[in-house]
CSV table of C-alpha atoms in Angstrom, one decimal:
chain,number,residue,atom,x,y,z
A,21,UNK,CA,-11.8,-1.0,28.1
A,22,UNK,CA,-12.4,-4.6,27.1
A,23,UNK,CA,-10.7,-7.2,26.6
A,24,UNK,CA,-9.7,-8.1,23.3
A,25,UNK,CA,-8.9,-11.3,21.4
A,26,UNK,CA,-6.3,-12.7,19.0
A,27,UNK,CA,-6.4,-15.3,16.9
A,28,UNK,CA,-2.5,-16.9,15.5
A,29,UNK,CA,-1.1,-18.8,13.0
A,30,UNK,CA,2.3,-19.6,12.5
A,31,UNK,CA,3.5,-20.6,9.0
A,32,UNK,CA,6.4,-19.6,6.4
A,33,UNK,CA,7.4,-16.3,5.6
A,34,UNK,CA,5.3,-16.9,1.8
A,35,UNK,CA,2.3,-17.9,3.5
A,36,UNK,CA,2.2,-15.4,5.4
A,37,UNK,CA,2.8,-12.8,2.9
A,38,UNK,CA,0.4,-14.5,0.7
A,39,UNK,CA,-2.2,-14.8,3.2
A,40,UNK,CA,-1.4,-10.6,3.4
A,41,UNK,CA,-2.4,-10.3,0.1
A,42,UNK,CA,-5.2,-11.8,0.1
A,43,UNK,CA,-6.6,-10.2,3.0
A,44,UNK,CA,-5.8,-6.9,1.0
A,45,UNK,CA,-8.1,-8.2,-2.2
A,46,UNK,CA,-10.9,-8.8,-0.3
A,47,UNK,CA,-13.7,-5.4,-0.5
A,48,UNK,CA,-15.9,-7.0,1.9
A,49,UNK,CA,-13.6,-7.4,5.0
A,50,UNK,CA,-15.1,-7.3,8.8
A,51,UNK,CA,-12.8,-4.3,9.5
A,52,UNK,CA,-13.1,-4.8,13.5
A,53,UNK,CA,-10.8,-8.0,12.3
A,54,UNK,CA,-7.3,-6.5,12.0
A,55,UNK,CA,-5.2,-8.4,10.5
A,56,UNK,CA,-0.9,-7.5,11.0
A,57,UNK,CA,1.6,-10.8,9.9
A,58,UNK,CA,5.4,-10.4,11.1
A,59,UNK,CA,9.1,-12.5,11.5
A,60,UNK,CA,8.7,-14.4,15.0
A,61,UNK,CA,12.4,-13.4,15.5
A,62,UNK,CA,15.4,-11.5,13.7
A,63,UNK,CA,17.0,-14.8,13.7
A,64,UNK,CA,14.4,-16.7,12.0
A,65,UNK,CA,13.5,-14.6,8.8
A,66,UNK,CA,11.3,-17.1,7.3
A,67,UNK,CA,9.6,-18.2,10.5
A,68,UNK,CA,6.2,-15.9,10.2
A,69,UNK,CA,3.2,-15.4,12.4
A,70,UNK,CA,-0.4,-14.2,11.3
A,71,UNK,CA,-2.1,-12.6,13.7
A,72,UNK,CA,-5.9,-11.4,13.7
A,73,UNK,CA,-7.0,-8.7,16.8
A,74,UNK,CA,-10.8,-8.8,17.3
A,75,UNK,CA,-12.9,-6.9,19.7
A,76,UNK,CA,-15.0,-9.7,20.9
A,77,UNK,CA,-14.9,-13.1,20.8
A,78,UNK,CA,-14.8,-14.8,17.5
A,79,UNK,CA,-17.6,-16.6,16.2
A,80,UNK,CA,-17.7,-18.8,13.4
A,81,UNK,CA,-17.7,-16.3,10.9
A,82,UNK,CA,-14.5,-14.3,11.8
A,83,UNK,CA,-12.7,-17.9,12.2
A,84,UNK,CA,-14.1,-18.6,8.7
A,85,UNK,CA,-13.0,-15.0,7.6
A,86,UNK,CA,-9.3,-15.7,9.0
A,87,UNK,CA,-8.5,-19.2,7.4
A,88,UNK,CA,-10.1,-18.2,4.1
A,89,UNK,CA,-6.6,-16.0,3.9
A,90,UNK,CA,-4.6,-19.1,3.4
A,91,UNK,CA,-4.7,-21.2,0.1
A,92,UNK,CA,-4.8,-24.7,0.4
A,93,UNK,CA,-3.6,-26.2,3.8
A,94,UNK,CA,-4.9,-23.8,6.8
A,95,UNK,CA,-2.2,-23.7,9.3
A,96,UNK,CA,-3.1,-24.9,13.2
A,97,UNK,CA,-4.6,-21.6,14.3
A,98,UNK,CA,-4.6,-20.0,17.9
A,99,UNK,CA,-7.5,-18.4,20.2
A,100,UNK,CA,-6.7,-16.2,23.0
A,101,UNK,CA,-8.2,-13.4,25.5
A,102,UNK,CA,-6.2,-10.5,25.6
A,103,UNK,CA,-5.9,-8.8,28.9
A,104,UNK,CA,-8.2,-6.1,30.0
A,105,UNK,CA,-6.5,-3.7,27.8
A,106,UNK,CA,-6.6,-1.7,24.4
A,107,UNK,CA,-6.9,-4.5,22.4
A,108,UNK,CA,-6.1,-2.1,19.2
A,109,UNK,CA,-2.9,-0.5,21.1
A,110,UNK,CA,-1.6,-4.2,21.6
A,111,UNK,CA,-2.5,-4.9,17.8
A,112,UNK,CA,-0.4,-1.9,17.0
A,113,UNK,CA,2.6,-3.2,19.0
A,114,UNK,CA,2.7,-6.1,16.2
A,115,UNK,CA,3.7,-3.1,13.7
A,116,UNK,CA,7.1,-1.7,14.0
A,117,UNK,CA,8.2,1.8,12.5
A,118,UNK,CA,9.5,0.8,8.8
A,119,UNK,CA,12.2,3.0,7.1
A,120,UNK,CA,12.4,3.4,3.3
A,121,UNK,CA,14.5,6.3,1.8
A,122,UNK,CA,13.8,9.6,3.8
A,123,UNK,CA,10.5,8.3,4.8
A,124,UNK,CA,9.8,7.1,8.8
A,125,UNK,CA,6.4,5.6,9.3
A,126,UNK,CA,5.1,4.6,12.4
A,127,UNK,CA,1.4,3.6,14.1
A,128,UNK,CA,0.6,6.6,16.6
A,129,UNK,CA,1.3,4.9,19.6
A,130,UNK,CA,5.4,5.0,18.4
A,131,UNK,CA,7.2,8.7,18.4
A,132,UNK,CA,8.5,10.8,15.3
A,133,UNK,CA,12.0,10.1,13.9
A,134,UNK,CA,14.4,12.4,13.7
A,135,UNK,CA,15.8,13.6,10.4
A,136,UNK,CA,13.4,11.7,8.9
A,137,UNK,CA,9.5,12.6,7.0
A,138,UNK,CA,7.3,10.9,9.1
A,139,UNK,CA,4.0,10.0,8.7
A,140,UNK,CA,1.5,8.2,11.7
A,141,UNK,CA,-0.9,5.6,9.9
A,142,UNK,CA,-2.5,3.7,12.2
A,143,UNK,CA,-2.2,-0.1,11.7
A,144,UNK,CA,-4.4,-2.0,9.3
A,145,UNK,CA,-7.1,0.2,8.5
A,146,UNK,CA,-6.8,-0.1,5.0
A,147,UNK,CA,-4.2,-1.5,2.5
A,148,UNK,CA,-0.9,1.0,2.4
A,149,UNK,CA,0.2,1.2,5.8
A,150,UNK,CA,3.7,1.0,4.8
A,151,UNK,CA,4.2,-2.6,6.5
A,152,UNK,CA,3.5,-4.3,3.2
A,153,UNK,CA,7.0,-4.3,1.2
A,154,UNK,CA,5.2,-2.9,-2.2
A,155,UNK,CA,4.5,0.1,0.0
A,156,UNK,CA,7.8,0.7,1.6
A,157,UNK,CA,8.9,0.1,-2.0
A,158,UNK,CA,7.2,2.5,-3.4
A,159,UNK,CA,8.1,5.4,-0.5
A,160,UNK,CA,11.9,4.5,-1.6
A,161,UNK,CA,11.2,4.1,-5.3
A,162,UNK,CA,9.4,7.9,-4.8
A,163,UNK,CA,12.3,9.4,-2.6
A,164,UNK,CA,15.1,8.0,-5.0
A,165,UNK,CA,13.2,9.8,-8.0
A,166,UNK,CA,13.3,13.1,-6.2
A,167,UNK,CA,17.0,12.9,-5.7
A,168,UNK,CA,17.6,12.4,-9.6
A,169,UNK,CA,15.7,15.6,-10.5
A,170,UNK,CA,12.3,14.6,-11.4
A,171,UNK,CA,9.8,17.4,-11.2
A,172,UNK,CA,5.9,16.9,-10.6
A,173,UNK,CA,3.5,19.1,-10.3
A,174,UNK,CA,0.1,16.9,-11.3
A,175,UNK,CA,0.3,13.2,-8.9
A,176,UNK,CA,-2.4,10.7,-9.0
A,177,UNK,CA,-2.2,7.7,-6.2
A,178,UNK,CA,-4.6,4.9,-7.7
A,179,UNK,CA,-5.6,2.4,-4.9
A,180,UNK,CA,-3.9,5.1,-2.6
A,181,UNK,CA,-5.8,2.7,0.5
A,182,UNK,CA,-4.7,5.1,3.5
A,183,UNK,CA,-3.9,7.6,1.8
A,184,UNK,CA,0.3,7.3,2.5
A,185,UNK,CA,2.0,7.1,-1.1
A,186,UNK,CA,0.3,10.4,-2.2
A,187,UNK,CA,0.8,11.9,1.2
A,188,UNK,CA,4.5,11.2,0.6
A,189,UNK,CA,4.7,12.4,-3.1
A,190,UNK,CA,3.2,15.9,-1.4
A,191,UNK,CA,5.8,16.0,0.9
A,192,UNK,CA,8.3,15.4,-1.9
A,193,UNK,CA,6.6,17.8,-4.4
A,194,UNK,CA,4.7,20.5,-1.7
A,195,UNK,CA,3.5,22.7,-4.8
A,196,UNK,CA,1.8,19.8,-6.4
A,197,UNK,CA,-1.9,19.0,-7.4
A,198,UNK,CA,-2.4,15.3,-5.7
A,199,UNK,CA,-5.5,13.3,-6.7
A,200,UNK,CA,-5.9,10.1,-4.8
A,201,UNK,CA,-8.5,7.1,-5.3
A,202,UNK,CA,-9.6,3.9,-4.2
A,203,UNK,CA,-12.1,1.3,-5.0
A,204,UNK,CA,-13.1,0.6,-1.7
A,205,UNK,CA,-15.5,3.4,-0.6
A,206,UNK,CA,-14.2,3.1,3.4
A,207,UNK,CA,-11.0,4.8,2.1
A,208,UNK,CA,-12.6,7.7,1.8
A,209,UNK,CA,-13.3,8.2,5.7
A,210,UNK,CA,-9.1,6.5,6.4
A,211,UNK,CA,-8.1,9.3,4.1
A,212,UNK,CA,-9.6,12.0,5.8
A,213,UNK,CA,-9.0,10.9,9.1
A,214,UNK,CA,-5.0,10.3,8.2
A,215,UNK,CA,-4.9,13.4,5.9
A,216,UNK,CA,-5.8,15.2,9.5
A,217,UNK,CA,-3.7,13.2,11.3
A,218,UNK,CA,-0.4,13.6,9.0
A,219,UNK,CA,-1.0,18.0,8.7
A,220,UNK,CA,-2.3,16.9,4.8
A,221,UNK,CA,-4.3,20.1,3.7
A,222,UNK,CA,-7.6,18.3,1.5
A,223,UNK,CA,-8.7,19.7,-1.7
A,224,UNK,CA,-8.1,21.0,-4.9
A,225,UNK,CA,-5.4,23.3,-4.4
A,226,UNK,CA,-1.5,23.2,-4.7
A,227,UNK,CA,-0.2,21.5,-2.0
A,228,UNK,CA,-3.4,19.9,-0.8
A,229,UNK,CA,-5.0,16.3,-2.2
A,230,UNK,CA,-8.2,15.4,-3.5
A,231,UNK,CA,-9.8,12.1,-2.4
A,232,UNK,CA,-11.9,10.4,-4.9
A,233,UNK,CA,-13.9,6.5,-5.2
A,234,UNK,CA,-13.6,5.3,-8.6
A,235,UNK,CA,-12.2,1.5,-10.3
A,236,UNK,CA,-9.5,2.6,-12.1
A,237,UNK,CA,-9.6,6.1,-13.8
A,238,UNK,CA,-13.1,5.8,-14.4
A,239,UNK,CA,-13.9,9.2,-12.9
A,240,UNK,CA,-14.9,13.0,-13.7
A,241,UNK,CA,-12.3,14.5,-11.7
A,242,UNK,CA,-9.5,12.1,-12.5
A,243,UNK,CA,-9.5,12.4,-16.1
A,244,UNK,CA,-10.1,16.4,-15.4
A,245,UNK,CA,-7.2,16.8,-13.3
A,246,UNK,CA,-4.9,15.1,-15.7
A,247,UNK,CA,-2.6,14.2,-17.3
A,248,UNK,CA,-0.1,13.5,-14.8
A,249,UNK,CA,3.1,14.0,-14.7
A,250,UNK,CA,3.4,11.1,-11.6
A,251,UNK,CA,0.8,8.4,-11.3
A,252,UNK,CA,1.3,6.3,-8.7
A,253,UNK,CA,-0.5,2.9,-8.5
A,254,UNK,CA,0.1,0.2,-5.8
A,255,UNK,CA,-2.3,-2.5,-6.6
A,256,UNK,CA,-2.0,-6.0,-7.9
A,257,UNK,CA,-0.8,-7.1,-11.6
A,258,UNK,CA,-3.8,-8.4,-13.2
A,259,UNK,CA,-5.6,-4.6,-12.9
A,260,UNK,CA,-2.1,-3.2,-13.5
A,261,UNK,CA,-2.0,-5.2,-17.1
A,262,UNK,CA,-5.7,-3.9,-17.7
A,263,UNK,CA,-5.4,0.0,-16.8
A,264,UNK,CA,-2.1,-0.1,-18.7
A,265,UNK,CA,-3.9,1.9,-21.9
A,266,UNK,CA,-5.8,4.0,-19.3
A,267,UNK,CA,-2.9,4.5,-17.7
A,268,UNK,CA,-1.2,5.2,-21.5
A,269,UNK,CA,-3.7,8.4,-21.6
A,270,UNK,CA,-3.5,9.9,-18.1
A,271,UNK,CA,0.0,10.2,-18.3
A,272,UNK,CA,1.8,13.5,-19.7
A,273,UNK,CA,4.7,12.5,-22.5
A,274,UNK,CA,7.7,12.5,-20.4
A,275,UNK,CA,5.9,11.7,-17.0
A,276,UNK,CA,6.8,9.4,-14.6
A,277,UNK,CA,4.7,5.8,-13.8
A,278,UNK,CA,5.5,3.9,-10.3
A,279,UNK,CA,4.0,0.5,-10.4
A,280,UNK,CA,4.1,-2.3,-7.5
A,281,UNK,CA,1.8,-4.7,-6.2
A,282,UNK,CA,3.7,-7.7,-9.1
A,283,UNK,CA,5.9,-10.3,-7.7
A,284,UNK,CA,8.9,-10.8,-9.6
A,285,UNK,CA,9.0,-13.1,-12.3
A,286,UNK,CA,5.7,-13.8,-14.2
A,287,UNK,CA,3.8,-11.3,-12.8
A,288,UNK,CA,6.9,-8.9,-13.7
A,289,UNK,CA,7.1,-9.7,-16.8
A,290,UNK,CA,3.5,-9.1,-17.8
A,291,UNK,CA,3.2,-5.9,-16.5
A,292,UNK,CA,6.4,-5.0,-18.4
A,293,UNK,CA,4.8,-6.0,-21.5
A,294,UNK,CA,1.7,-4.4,-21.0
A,295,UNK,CA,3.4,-1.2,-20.6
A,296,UNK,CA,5.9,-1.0,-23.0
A,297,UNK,CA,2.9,-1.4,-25.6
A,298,UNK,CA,1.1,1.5,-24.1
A,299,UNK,CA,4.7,3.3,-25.0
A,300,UNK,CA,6.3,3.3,-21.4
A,301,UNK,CA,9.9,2.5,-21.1
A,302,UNK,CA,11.5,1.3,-18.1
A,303,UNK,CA,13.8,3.5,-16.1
A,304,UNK,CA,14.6,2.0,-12.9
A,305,UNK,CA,13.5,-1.0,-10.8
A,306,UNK,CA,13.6,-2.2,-6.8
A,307,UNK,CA,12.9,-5.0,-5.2
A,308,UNK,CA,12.2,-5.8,-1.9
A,309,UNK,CA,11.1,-9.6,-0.9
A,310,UNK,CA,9.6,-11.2,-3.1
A,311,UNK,CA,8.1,-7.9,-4.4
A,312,UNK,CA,8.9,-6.0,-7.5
A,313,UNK,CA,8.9,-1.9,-7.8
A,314,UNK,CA,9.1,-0.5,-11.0
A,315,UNK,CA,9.2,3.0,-12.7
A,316,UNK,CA,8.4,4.1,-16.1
A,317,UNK,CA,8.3,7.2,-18.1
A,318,UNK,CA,6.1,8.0,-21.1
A,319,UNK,CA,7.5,8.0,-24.1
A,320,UNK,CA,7.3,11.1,-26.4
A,321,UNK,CA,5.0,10.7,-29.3
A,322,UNK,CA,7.9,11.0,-31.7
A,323,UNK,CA,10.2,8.7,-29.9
A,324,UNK,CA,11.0,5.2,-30.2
């Protein structure tokens, strides 16, 4: 196979992580550019690296493409040929297994866990591999809510990305209608291709999940397949504050809401607002990073 190339730049942990972000907001993305950001060293936790793998050599644009992540001042970055091997596979070795609650994911190239759910996403083919700490927030949010008793048998994943957050609610919930959906039509094809991968039965049925593209819940099948008694959504706190009375009417009274993609603080806040006018009270909130995870259920129409 050919050789590969990798473009590098070092910067703190929060430009790093906001540089992820970005990346993540952006629906017209050169997906041969993958794009993984890590620690250089256990020792130096706010020490990060961003690192971009790309089949060929970079031109103009994909340099362009790579410093546009970073706002403001572009750190030095890095060009260099990768040996005369699987450029993706060496991507991949950039992503180490993450753990949150009973859930173990890995890329392919790493082996199953024992005791452990495990799901094989390969890296950075679309937001929600589980690297990003909203997502391995929202596996342990999910797996915590199981363990207190809470029941679902209709689960929407809004921005589900590769599919992983309603793969995992299935695997928590097997008897379970799952509707997922994404924006961006490539997540269609990443579904499909992990759903296979991961032993996740597609379609309408119990135990299976139905991949839709659609902003929001502006779609046929989502509002037919409601309401739901979990709705998960993993996407970023301005379209969180706006699908809040959407979000108000596709969700059963009593049902569970799992919302991430809000740093803490301001962005917290708002969203917190936003939802308790739509009737949603808080129940229980994590936080990983810099990154806040937080569930709601619906409040009854004659509660308070």
């Amino acid at each position: 196979m050919s050789a590969g190339w990798k473009l590098s730049a070092f910067a703190p942990k929060r430009v790093v992580q906001a540089a992820l972000l970005a990346h993540d907001e952006i629906e017209e993305w050169d997906y041969d550019l993958v794009i993984s950001g890590s620690e250089i060293a256990e020792d130096r936790p706010n020490d990060w690296v961003l690192e971009g793998w790309y089949p060929r050599r970079p031109r103009a644009a994909q340099k362009q493409a790579f410093a546009s992540l970073f706002e403001g001042k572009v750190p030095s970055i890095t060009i260099e040929k990768l040996p005369d091997e699987d450029w993706l596979t060496l991507s991949q070795q950039g992503t180490p297994p993450i753990r949150a609650g009973r859930f173990y994911v890995h890329t392919p190239d790493y082996p199953p866990a024992d005791n452990a759910i495990n799901f094989a996403i390969p890296a950075s083919q679309a937001f929600g591999t589980g690297q990003h700490e909203t997502t391995a927030g929202c596996l342990e949010m999910l797996d915590a809510m199981k363990a207190r008793g809470i029941v679902a048998r209709r689960i929407a994943d809004i921005g589900t990305g590769t599919g992983l957050l309603g793969f995992a609610a299935l695997a928590l919930w097997p008897y379970a209608e799952a509707t997922a959906s994404d924006i961006d039509p490539v997540c269609a094809g990443v579904v499909a291709e992990n759903a296979a991968l991961n032993g996740v039965t597609p379609g309408p049925e119990r135990g299976a999940m139905t991949m839709v593209i659609a902003d929001g819940m502006d779609h046929p099948l989502l509002k037919l397949r409601g309401p739901y008694d979990l709705l998960i959504a993993n996407i970023l706190s301005g379209p969180l504050v706006e699908l809040a009375p959407d979000f108000g009417r596709s969700v059963s009274p009593g049902g569970s809401l799992v919302l991430a993609g809000l740093l803490a603080g301001e962005q917290e806040q708002a969203v917190r607002r936003a939802y308790r006018r739509a009737r949603f009270r808080p129940v229980a909130r994590l936080q990983r990073g810099d990154w806040a995870i937080l569930w709601f259920r619906r409040r009854h129409s004659y509660g308070r």
